[in-house]
Amino acid sequence: MTDLVRAQAPVVMGVLNVTPDSFSDGGRYADLDAAVAHGVRLVSDGAHLVDVGGESTRPGADRVDAQTEAARVLPVIRELVAAGVVVSIDTSRARVAEAALAAGAAVVNDVSGGLADPDMSRVVRDAGCPWVLMHWRGHSRGMREFAHYTDVVTDVRDELAQRVDAALAIGVAAARIVVDPGLGFAKTAEHNWQLTARLPELLALGFPLLFGASRKSYLGRLLVDPDGAPRPTAGRETATAATSLLAVAAGAWGVRVHDVLGTADALAVWRASGRPRLATDRAGLHEDDTEGDR
């Protein structure tokens, strides 16, 4: 799995929520056969790994107990691993992560960055597996209360650096760490756009970065209909692929998406065109390089 973390090509993480209440696909894959079939399909569509989650982290969601969460994810993980799928476990609980790793999961994707469960760092360290540390300020039920920043990019970068330092201090290998700015987690739409536009400042931390904008509500609010209603989740796939492409072109290590095929297609175009990178210094453009009025 160290090879995955150090991959030069963009890594595509496919989302598989085995929950009844996730914001986009809650209830669709609660059945074991349906969940496994979808996970296998995500890989055939171009996912490098499948992120299995048993607890919704949508804004306002209530928590489930660890036993329920584990019961949802473990059978799916075992079946997917048996089918040759590389699996990550989307959890903030050390107990669930440990059981998932024992069932064959290869990566821990922790939306709390290790803050929700102090024992998570021990589990990851002892397993020697990659650990995605996401920027987080509180559980879903009350996270909107924490969406206040002096400068969101600087604050997120500094808080992620603290989580990295804590992981390193307990013995987690630097080569196993991936960071995630946590779009939508204690973030407004404007915060999400700022983080997207200034991604190189987060990349300056020196760790691979996972970017996850897939189907999020701020995309729906961007794509309003003539009456001002936000675009439903099913209509946000093109915007998701666009954000994924922007993130990879800025230097992101990987993207976490529901619709793998659309993002894989966009990244294929990016690769075929020579892997162009985004300019990071707009102030350095010549006047005739800026957008015209036609």
Coordinates of C-alpha atoms in Angstrom, one line a residue:
M1 CA 0.0 0.0 0.0
T2 CA 3.0 2.3 0.3
D3 CA 3.1 2.1 -3.5
L4 CA -0.4 3.4 -3.7
V5 CA 0.4 6.4 -1.5
R6 CA 3.4 7.1 -3.6
A7 CA 1.6 6.6 -6.9
Q8 CA 2.4 9.1 -9.6
A9 CA -0.8 8.7 -11.5
P10 CA -4.0 10.2 -9.9
V11 CA -5.6 7.7 -7.5
V12 CA -9.4 7.3 -7.8
M13 CA -11.2 6.3 -4.6
G14 CA -14.7 5.0 -5.3
V15 CA -17.4 5.7 -2.6
L16 CA -19.4 2.8 -1.3
N17 CA -21.8 3.8 1.5
V18 CA -23.5 0.9 3.2
T19 CA -25.8 3.2 5.2
P20 CA -29.5 4.0 5.1
D21 CA -29.0 7.8 5.4
S22 CA -26.0 9.0 3.4
F23 CA -26.8 12.2 1.6
S24 CA -26.3 10.9 -1.9
D25 CA -26.8 7.1 -2.0
G26 CA -28.2 6.2 1.4
G27 CA -30.0 2.8 1.3
R28 CA -29.0 1.9 -2.2
Y29 CA -26.3 -0.6 -1.1
A30 CA -27.5 -1.8 2.2
D31 CA -28.0 -5.3 0.8
L32 CA -24.7 -7.3 0.8
D33 CA -25.0 -8.5 -2.8
A34 CA -25.9 -5.0 -4.1
A35 CA -23.0 -3.5 -2.1
V36 CA -20.4 -6.0 -3.4
A37 CA -21.7 -5.8 -7.0
H38 CA -21.4 -2.0 -6.8
G39 CA -17.9 -2.1 -5.4
V40 CA -16.7 -4.4 -8.1
R41 CA -18.4 -2.2 -10.7
L42 CA -16.5 0.9 -9.3
V43 CA -13.2 -0.9 -9.9
S44 CA -14.2 -1.9 -13.4
D45 CA -15.1 1.8 -14.0
G46 CA -11.6 2.8 -13.0
A47 CA -11.3 3.0 -9.2
H48 CA -8.0 2.0 -7.7
L49 CA -9.7 1.4 -4.3
V50 CA -13.2 1.3 -2.8
D51 CA -14.0 3.3 0.3
V52 CA -16.5 1.4 2.4
G53 CA -18.4 3.5 5.0
G54 CA -21.0 2.4 7.5
E55 CA -21.9 5.7 9.2
S56 CA -23.2 8.7 7.4
T57 CA -21.2 11.9 7.9
R58 CA -23.6 14.2 6.1
P59 CA -24.2 17.5 8.0
G60 CA -26.7 17.0 10.8
A61 CA -26.4 13.2 10.8
D62 CA -26.8 11.3 14.0
R63 CA -24.1 8.8 15.0
V64 CA -24.6 5.0 15.1
D65 CA -22.9 2.8 17.6
A66 CA -19.7 0.9 16.7
Q67 CA -21.4 -2.5 16.7
T68 CA -23.9 -1.3 14.0
E69 CA -21.2 0.4 12.0
A70 CA -19.0 -2.8 12.0
A71 CA -21.9 -5.0 11.2
R72 CA -22.6 -3.0 8.1
V73 CA -19.1 -2.8 6.7
L74 CA -17.3 -6.1 7.6
P75 CA -19.2 -8.5 5.4
V76 CA -18.9 -6.1 2.5
I77 CA -15.1 -5.7 3.1
R78 CA -14.6 -9.5 3.3
E79 CA -16.5 -10.1 0.0
L80 CA -14.8 -7.3 -1.9
V81 CA -11.3 -8.3 -0.7
A82 CA -12.1 -11.9 -1.8
A83 CA -13.0 -10.5 -5.2
G84 CA -9.6 -8.8 -5.4
V85 CA -10.7 -5.3 -4.6
V86 CA -8.4 -2.9 -2.7
V87 CA -10.6 -1.5 0.2
S88 CA -10.3 1.5 2.4
I89 CA -12.5 1.8 5.6
D90 CA -14.2 5.1 6.1
T91 CA -14.5 5.4 9.8
S92 CA -13.4 7.5 12.8
R93 CA -13.6 4.7 15.3
A94 CA -10.4 2.7 16.1
R95 CA -12.5 -0.4 17.0
V96 CA -14.1 -0.4 13.6
A97 CA -10.9 0.3 11.8
E98 CA -9.1 -2.5 13.5
A99 CA -11.8 -5.0 12.6
A100 CA -11.9 -3.7 9.0
L101 CA -8.1 -4.1 8.7
A102 CA -8.4 -7.7 10.1
A103 CA -11.1 -8.3 7.5
G104 CA -8.7 -7.3 4.7
A105 CA -9.1 -3.5 4.4
A106 CA -5.8 -1.9 3.3
V107 CA -6.3 1.8 4.1
V108 CA -8.0 3.8 6.9
N109 CA -9.9 6.9 5.8
D110 CA -10.6 8.9 9.0
V111 CA -12.8 11.9 8.6
S112 CA -11.8 13.1 12.0
G113 CA -8.1 13.1 11.4
G114 CA -7.6 11.0 14.5
L115 CA -9.4 13.4 16.8
A116 CA -12.6 11.4 17.3
D117 CA -10.9 8.4 18.8
P118 CA -7.5 8.7 20.4
D119 CA -6.8 5.0 19.9
M120 CA -6.9 5.3 16.1
S121 CA -3.3 6.4 15.8
R122 CA -2.2 3.2 17.7
V123 CA -4.3 1.0 15.4
V124 CA -2.9 2.6 12.2
R125 CA 0.7 2.6 13.5
D126 CA 0.5 -1.1 14.5
A127 CA -1.1 -2.1 11.2
G128 CA 1.4 0.0 9.2
C129 CA -1.3 0.9 6.8
P130 CA -1.9 4.2 5.0
W131 CA -4.0 6.7 7.0
V132 CA -6.1 9.5 5.4
L133 CA -6.2 12.4 7.9
M134 CA -9.1 14.7 7.0
H135 CA -9.5 18.2 8.4
W136 CA -12.3 18.0 11.0
R137 CA -13.7 20.2 13.8
G138 CA -16.6 18.2 15.1
H139 CA -19.2 15.5 14.5
S140 CA -21.8 15.9 11.9
R141 CA -24.6 16.9 14.2
G142 CA -23.0 20.2 15.2
M143 CA -20.2 20.8 12.7
R144 CA -21.9 23.8 11.1
E145 CA -21.2 25.7 14.3
F146 CA -17.4 25.4 13.7
A147 CA -17.4 26.9 10.2
H148 CA -15.6 30.0 11.2
Y149 CA -12.0 30.8 10.1
T150 CA -9.6 33.8 10.0
D151 CA -8.4 32.5 6.6
V152 CA -9.8 29.1 5.7
V153 CA -6.9 27.8 3.7
T154 CA -4.2 28.9 6.3
D155 CA -6.3 27.6 9.2
V156 CA -7.0 24.2 7.5
R157 CA -3.3 23.9 6.5
D158 CA -2.2 24.6 10.1
E159 CA -4.7 22.3 11.7
L160 CA -3.8 19.5 9.3
A161 CA -0.2 20.0 10.1
Q162 CA -1.1 19.5 13.8
R163 CA -2.8 16.2 13.0
V164 CA 0.2 15.1 11.0
D165 CA 2.6 16.0 13.8
A166 CA 0.5 14.1 16.3
A167 CA 0.5 11.0 14.0
L168 CA 4.3 11.2 13.5
A169 CA 4.8 11.7 17.3
I170 CA 3.1 8.4 18.1
G171 CA 5.1 6.5 15.4
V172 CA 3.0 6.5 12.3
A173 CA 5.3 6.5 9.3
A174 CA 5.4 9.7 7.2
A175 CA 5.2 7.5 4.1
R176 CA 1.8 6.3 5.2
I177 CA 0.1 9.7 5.7
V178 CA -2.4 11.3 3.2
V179 CA -4.2 14.6 4.0
D180 CA -7.6 15.7 3.0
P181 CA -9.0 19.3 3.4
G182 CA -12.4 18.1 4.3
L183 CA -14.6 20.0 1.9
G184 CA -18.1 20.5 3.4
F185 CA -17.0 19.5 6.9
A186 CA -17.4 22.7 9.0
K187 CA -17.0 24.6 5.7
T188 CA -19.3 26.9 3.8
A189 CA -19.6 26.9 0.0
E190 CA -17.2 29.8 -0.1
H191 CA -14.7 28.0 2.1
N192 CA -14.9 25.0 -0.3
W193 CA -14.2 27.2 -3.3
Q194 CA -11.3 28.9 -1.6
L195 CA -9.7 25.6 -0.7
T196 CA -10.1 24.4 -4.3
A197 CA -8.5 27.6 -5.7
R198 CA -5.6 27.6 -3.3
L199 CA -4.8 23.8 -3.2
P200 CA -1.1 24.3 -3.7
E201 CA -0.9 26.0 -0.3
L202 CA -2.2 22.7 1.2
L203 CA 0.1 20.6 -0.9
A204 CA 3.0 22.6 0.6
L205 CA 2.6 20.4 3.7
G206 CA 4.5 17.8 1.7
F207 CA 2.0 15.0 1.9
P208 CA -0.2 13.4 -0.7
L209 CA -3.6 15.1 -0.8
L210 CA -7.0 13.4 -1.3
F211 CA -9.7 15.7 -2.7
G212 CA -13.4 14.9 -2.1
A213 CA -16.0 17.2 -3.6
S214 CA -18.3 14.5 -5.1
R215 CA -21.9 15.4 -5.3
K216 CA -21.6 17.9 -2.4
S217 CA -24.3 20.4 -1.8
Y218 CA -22.2 23.4 -2.7
L219 CA -22.1 22.1 -6.3
G220 CA -25.9 21.8 -6.2
R221 CA -26.1 25.4 -5.1
L222 CA -23.8 26.4 -8.0
L223 CA -26.0 24.6 -10.6
V224 CA -29.4 26.1 -9.7
D225 CA -32.4 25.8 -12.0
P226 CA -34.2 28.8 -13.4
D227 CA -36.4 28.9 -10.3
G228 CA -33.3 29.0 -8.0
A229 CA -33.6 25.4 -6.8
P230 CA -30.3 23.6 -6.2
R231 CA -29.4 20.8 -8.7
P232 CA -30.2 17.3 -7.1
T233 CA -27.3 15.0 -6.3
A234 CA -27.9 12.9 -9.4
G235 CA -27.2 15.9 -11.6
R236 CA -23.9 16.9 -10.1
E237 CA -21.7 14.4 -11.8
T238 CA -20.2 16.6 -14.5
A239 CA -19.4 19.3 -11.9
T240 CA -17.8 16.6 -9.7
A241 CA -15.6 15.4 -12.6
A242 CA -14.6 19.1 -13.2
T243 CA -13.6 19.6 -9.6
S244 CA -11.6 16.3 -9.7
L245 CA -9.8 17.4 -12.8
L246 CA -9.0 20.8 -11.3
A247 CA -7.7 19.2 -8.1
V248 CA -5.5 16.7 -10.0
A249 CA -4.2 19.4 -12.3
A250 CA -3.2 21.4 -9.2
G251 CA -1.3 18.4 -7.8
A252 CA -3.7 16.4 -5.7
W253 CA -2.7 12.7 -5.2
G254 CA -6.2 11.4 -5.5
V255 CA -9.9 12.1 -5.7
R256 CA -12.8 10.5 -3.8
V257 CA -15.9 10.2 -6.0
H258 CA -19.2 8.4 -6.3
D259 CA -19.3 8.3 -10.1
V260 CA -16.0 6.8 -11.0
L261 CA -16.5 6.5 -14.7
G262 CA -17.1 10.2 -15.3
T263 CA -14.0 11.2 -13.3
A264 CA -11.9 8.4 -14.9
D265 CA -12.9 9.7 -18.3
A266 CA -11.9 13.3 -17.4
L267 CA -8.6 12.2 -16.1
A268 CA -8.0 10.1 -19.3
V269 CA -8.4 13.4 -21.2
W270 CA -6.0 15.1 -18.9
R271 CA -3.4 12.4 -19.3
A272 CA -3.8 12.3 -23.1
S273 CA -3.2 16.1 -23.3
G274 CA 0.1 15.8 -21.5
R275 CA -0.9 16.2 -17.9
P276 CA -1.0 20.0 -17.9
R277 CA -0.8 21.7 -14.5
L278 CA -2.7 24.7 -13.4
A279 CA -0.9 28.0 -13.0
T280 CA -0.5 28.8 -9.3
D281 CA 0.3 32.5 -9.7
R282 CA -2.5 34.3 -11.4
A283 CA -0.9 37.7 -10.6
G284 CA 2.0 36.7 -12.8
L285 CA -0.1 36.5 -16.0
H286 CA 0.3 39.1 -18.7
E287 CA -2.7 41.3 -19.4
D288 CA -3.3 39.6 -22.7
D289 CA -3.4 36.2 -21.1
T290 CA -6.5 37.0 -19.1
E291 CA -10.0 36.2 -20.2
G292 CA -11.3 38.4 -23.0
D293 CA -14.7 40.0 -23.4
R294 CA -16.0 38.0 -26.3

